[in-house]
Amino acid sequence: MEDLLQYLFSGISIGSVYAVVAIGLSMLYRSTELINFAHGEFAMFGAMGLVTLWGQLKLPLPLAFVLTVAGVSMVGILFERFAIRPVKDPHPISLVIITVGASIVFRGVAMVVWGKDPVAVPSFSSHGSIEIAGAVIVPQSLYIVAAALVLAGSLHLFFRYTLQGKAMTACAVNKKAAWLTGIPSSRMGLFAVLISSGSGAIAGIFIAPVTMNTYDMGTMLGLKGFCAAMIGGLGSLWGAFAGGLLLGILECFGAGLISSGCKDAIAFVLLLLILYLCPGGLFAQKQADRF
Amino acid sequence: MDKERVHNLLFVGVVVVTGVVVENTYLLQVMTFIGINTLLALGLNMLMGYAGQVSLGHGAFYGIGAYATAYLSGTLGISPWLALVCAIFLAVGVAFVVGRPTLKLSGYYLGMGTLGFGMIVHILFREAGSITGGASGFVGIPMLTLGPLLFEGGQSYFYLVWAVVFGAIFLCRRILDSKTGRALAAIHGRENAAVALGVDAHSLKLTVFMFSAALGAVAGFLYAHFVLFISPDSFGFMASVKMVTMVVIGGMASVWGALIGAVVITLLPEVLHGFADHEMIVFGLILMGVMIVMPQGLTKGVMERYARYKKRA
Amino acid sequence: MHGIRKEHENLLLQVTGLTKQFGGVRAQDNVSFGVEQGSVLGLIGPNGAGKTTLFNMITGVCVPDKGEILFDGRSITSLPVHKRVTAGIARTFQNVELFPGMTVLENVLVGMHVRLKSGFWGAVIRSPRVVKEEQQARKKALAILEFTGLLSYADRLACDLPVGRQKTAEIARALATDPKLILLDEPAAGLNRIESMALGELICKIKARGITLMLVEHDMGLAMEVCDKILVLDRGEAIALATPQQITNDQKVMDAYLGEEFQCLN
Ligand SMILES: Nc1ncnc2c1ncn2[C@@H]1O[C@H](COP(=O)(O)OP(=O)(O)OP(=O)(O)O)[C@@H](O)[C@H]1O
Ligand SMILES: [Mg+2]
């Protein structure tokens, strides 16, 4: 019984990270119809940035946080400007290969900068862990869940209530019409990239204290984020959130009850099932046939 | 037609002479790897270049070929040649089962689907320790023999691999130069129109997927009996990406392009030896650069530019 | 029952109660009609009336919500596209959809896809039978190009042809599937007077070969000339099916068209 509760808590915690990654992917897709295979690398940069700025340079945590997010967003914008926008014929196959290429470049750069060995940072606070009915919760888990909720909540408010957010939704619904009403869709694209890479960085920052930070940690994070986004329906904010949680929980139960080795396989099996059976996501009213 | 025959003969001649002249084992080894990579590129090129379907999980078939023969001939002691047949059947069977639903997808979804498949197979190689030896790899793959002939490294293996490459090029040519090849070009160009003319696009894509899986398995077989030790990491995501890079460099939709791609991708790490850490960056930049500037692939792009230049001059 | 069969004996295509909804748009509303063997049926109607959608459902590109399609005496409602092509239905597209990187001859050869027996293994083994089949296919393709007046363009890239020739090449490609019924979606759009007349002649020549045709046409002149009967669609509904003379005298049809023209003027 304690075990099950423990799996649930761990699942919610790791699921929140997937949720944040998924939100980044999903929001980019919503505004630009681009799937960024290099998205996980933004999370990796986030974690690595924190390791350097907070763990090694000993900057205050809030400053390190802001600098890391700003830095990663900068990378995101450069990436959009120099790798995505110049593509003359934005066919999905070309974009898949370009973003996969970018992910390898990012990974290679990280390997050169941070080396091949895992690096660690301490938890954000030194509070002891909490025990509920025999299951242990480390404080970092709570921070992760809180971060995911705050991010999703503020994006929700942003899309609902600000002019910029509404304009982005309009762009997502119909590019041509948005263009006709004078919404500059290229600026919207840039903004979407900003949100996407920024939230990627946040995912990395919050997961850094509870994981082995390596140059190649982004691949799995990105793929699982994609899986989560697919579960929730690509382009949906709360869908991505729910998808992340669901994936995290399933994974932890799978790892606990079946074997820890097959933990990663769960996400991919789920991904394939979703792609085959309901590509519009679990919560979609009707099957979407975008492609 | 005749010009093509001359090219072919020239190519075969160059390879045969190279095998005789070069005695340096290191060079022979590198050229053997070029051959194995050419097989991989040829198969994926049929799928990506001609059928227009991306696969980010083709490393799986390469691995299936290698592990199937390792287990069957290494652990069970079956003749490797029989193991080869089983490996091909296994890869084709897996391709059929996986390809049927996956090839209904397109664009990003297809990329993700194939990537997920590749990852699952990679995890299986790692986790099914009792069969595959797990993460530490599989030791004890026997060398290939054929009657009195022993294929151990060096010259004999070089010839074996390149003979298979010739066979594969020949096969690809025949397929492309037929009704099937025309239909492939048609669905690549305008799928709707091709379907309206009665081309069964899905089953055609599936056929090509299975064909490329078979070539991948053959390459895996040759790889396993060459290096005699395999581990899951040779068949993971990076392996799949390398295959895609070869096709992209070689210029999609060209048989010679596959060869050029294989040469570049095999030689690059050797040339960059001192910069082993930068290998990934270089791969990634090549992929991005080529796709941004010449989405039709490097060889084709360069050739087109050259033709335009000549026209103007 | 028997009586009905007899009456419909020479119908090549029979459509009953076809309905298709796209979101809020009713693209096809309970459409029923038949096409007689060897005849030419014109399809007219204002933009968005559902003409292309009707073609898409007959060819199998899109699945009707309701209704049945009988072709050559059997139901094809649930057949996939390629089986319908094998059964003898070919089409052209409203916007030219030739394979741009291929020559005109190759385009026509792709059209023969379902009629060539050799498959994947045939290509690999390349037995004398396969080689012979390929040679015959080429011969036949050239004959079709001659029939459509495109022989001199055989080795040109399809995308290098003038628009008029591209339209003809699409018809040639459709003929290559050896069809019983050809659906032409606005074959005269974008053609000049002379080309349009040549098209009329080609349609008559195809009809003379015993092939049944259906064509969408905005230009009433051409439709009057070549069609045996005309089906009028308006907002997804079939509002009339009659001879060209009867159609021009039909108030309902004229209203549908006049209404449209008024809208255009405004
Ligand atoms: N795949 C589709 N998805 C959604 N709506 C569609 C689709 N295809 C057609 N429609 C809608 O169905 C209606 C009928 O379209 P259709 O193309 O059949 O008209 P048409 O008679 O061919 O018009 P035109 O003369 O412009 O070619 C239109 O309102 C169109 O917007
Ligand atoms: Mg139309």
mmCIF file of N, CA, C and O and ligand atoms in Angstrom, chain C residues 22 25 27 47-53 94 186 218, ligand 1:
data_model
loop_
_atom_site.group_PDB
_atom_site.id
_atom_site.type_symbol
_atom_site.label_atom_id
_atom_site.label_comp_id
_atom_site.label_asym_id
_atom_site.label_seq_id
_atom_site.Cartn_x
_atom_site.Cartn_y
_atom_site.Cartn_z
ATOM 1 N N PHE C 22 -19.774 18.153 -44.479
ATOM 2 C CA PHE C 22 -18.464 18.603 -43.974
ATOM 3 C C PHE C 22 -18.724 19.620 -42.884
ATOM 4 O O PHE C 22 -19.022 20.778 -43.179
ATOM 5 N N VAL C 25 -21.344 22.215 -43.520
ATOM 6 C CA VAL C 25 -21.674 22.311 -44.946
ATOM 7 C C VAL C 25 -22.221 20.992 -45.451
ATOM 8 O O VAL C 25 -21.606 19.946 -45.293
ATOM 9 N N ALA C 27 -22.388 19.099 -48.395
ATOM 10 C CA ALA C 27 -21.808 19.132 -49.727
ATOM 11 C C ALA C 27 -22.592 18.256 -50.688
ATOM 12 O O ALA C 27 -22.531 18.424 -51.901
ATOM 13 N N ASN C 47 -20.451 27.535 -57.933
ATOM 14 C CA ASN C 47 -19.291 27.174 -57.107
ATOM 15 C C ASN C 47 -19.740 26.639 -55.761
ATOM 16 O O ASN C 47 -20.658 27.171 -55.151
ATOM 17 N N GLY C 48 -19.084 25.586 -55.342
ATOM 18 C CA GLY C 48 -19.408 25.030 -54.026
ATOM 19 C C GLY C 48 -20.667 24.185 -54.025
ATOM 20 O O GLY C 48 -21.175 23.808 -52.981
ATOM 21 N N ALA C 49 -21.169 23.846 -55.223
ATOM 22 C CA ALA C 49 -22.405 23.074 -55.291
ATOM 23 C C ALA C 49 -22.182 21.617 -54.902
ATOM 24 O O ALA C 49 -23.123 20.888 -54.600
ATOM 25 N N GLY C 50 -20.944 21.189 -54.936
ATOM 26 C CA GLY C 50 -20.661 19.808 -54.556
ATOM 27 C C GLY C 50 -20.293 18.917 -55.727
ATOM 28 O O GLY C 50 -20.334 17.691 -55.622
ATOM 29 N N LYS C 51 -19.882 19.512 -56.831
ATOM 30 C CA LYS C 51 -19.549 18.725 -58.018
ATOM 31 C C LYS C 51 -18.297 17.893 -57.790
ATOM 32 O O LYS C 51 -18.268 16.687 -58.034
ATOM 33 N N THR C 52 -17.263 18.558 -57.286
ATOM 34 C CA THR C 52 -16.017 17.837 -57.041
ATOM 35 C C THR C 52 -16.217 16.783 -55.950
ATOM 36 O O THR C 52 -15.686 15.669 -56.030
ATOM 37 N N THR C 53 -17.019 17.141 -54.952
ATOM 38 C CA THR C 53 -17.284 16.176 -53.884
ATOM 39 C C THR C 53 -17.957 14.921 -54.442
ATOM 40 O O THR C 53 -17.634 13.802 -54.045
ATOM 41 N N GLN C 94 -9.483 18.975 -60.976
ATOM 42 C CA GLN C 94 -9.834 20.366 -61.269
ATOM 43 C C GLN C 94 -8.565 21.207 -61.463
ATOM 44 O O GLN C 94 -8.450 21.970 -62.403
ATOM 45 N N GLU C 186 -13.830 19.871 -64.661
ATOM 46 C CA GLU C 186 -13.571 21.146 -65.335
ATOM 47 C C GLU C 186 -12.412 21.060 -66.331
ATOM 48 O O GLU C 186 -11.407 21.761 -66.188
ATOM 49 N N HIS C 218 -18.348 24.547 -66.501
ATOM 50 C CA HIS C 218 -18.967 25.841 -66.228
ATOM 51 C C HIS C 218 -19.424 26.496 -67.518
ATOM 52 O O HIS C 218 -20.394 27.237 -67.551
HETATM 53 N N1 LIG D 1 -12.479 17.959 -47.689
HETATM 54 C C1 LIG D 1 -13.368 18.921 -47.391
HETATM 55 N N2 LIG D 1 -13.470 19.373 -46.129
HETATM 56 C C2 LIG D 1 -14.366 20.325 -45.797
HETATM 57 N N3 LIG D 1 -15.217 20.882 -46.662
HETATM 58 C C3 LIG D 1 -15.174 20.493 -47.946
HETATM 59 C C4 LIG D 1 -14.247 19.495 -48.378
HETATM 60 N N4 LIG D 1 -14.425 19.294 -49.695
HETATM 61 C C5 LIG D 1 -15.410 20.134 -50.062
HETATM 62 N N5 LIG D 1 -15.867 20.853 -49.035
HETATM 63 C C6 LIG D 1 -16.962 21.833 -49.056
HETATM 64 O O1 LIG D 1 -18.041 21.249 -49.726
HETATM 65 C C7 LIG D 1 -18.671 22.176 -50.573
HETATM 66 C C8 LIG D 1 -18.710 21.634 -51.964
HETATM 67 O O2 LIG D 1 -17.408 21.681 -52.516
HETATM 68 P P1 LIG D 1 -17.024 21.154 -53.964
HETATM 69 O O3 LIG D 1 -15.550 21.317 -54.116
HETATM 70 O O4 LIG D 1 -17.587 19.821 -54.166
HETATM 71 O O5 LIG D 1 -17.783 22.194 -54.897
HETATM 72 P P2 LIG D 1 -17.690 22.346 -56.465
HETATM 73 O O6 LIG D 1 -19.065 22.225 -56.959
HETATM 74 O O7 LIG D 1 -16.678 21.431 -57.030
HETATM 75 O O8 LIG D 1 -17.240 23.850 -56.600
HETATM 76 P P3 LIG D 1 -16.236 24.515 -57.656
HETATM 77 O O9 LIG D 1 -17.043 24.915 -58.821
HETATM 78 O O10 LIG D 1 -15.707 25.710 -56.941
HETATM 79 O O11 LIG D 1 -15.182 23.533 -57.978
HETATM 80 C C9 LIG D 1 -17.899 23.467 -50.445
HETATM 81 O O12 LIG D 1 -18.590 24.303 -49.563
HETATM 82 C C10 LIG D 1 -16.580 23.049 -49.860
HETATM 83 O O13 LIG D 1 -16.085 24.069 -49.027
#
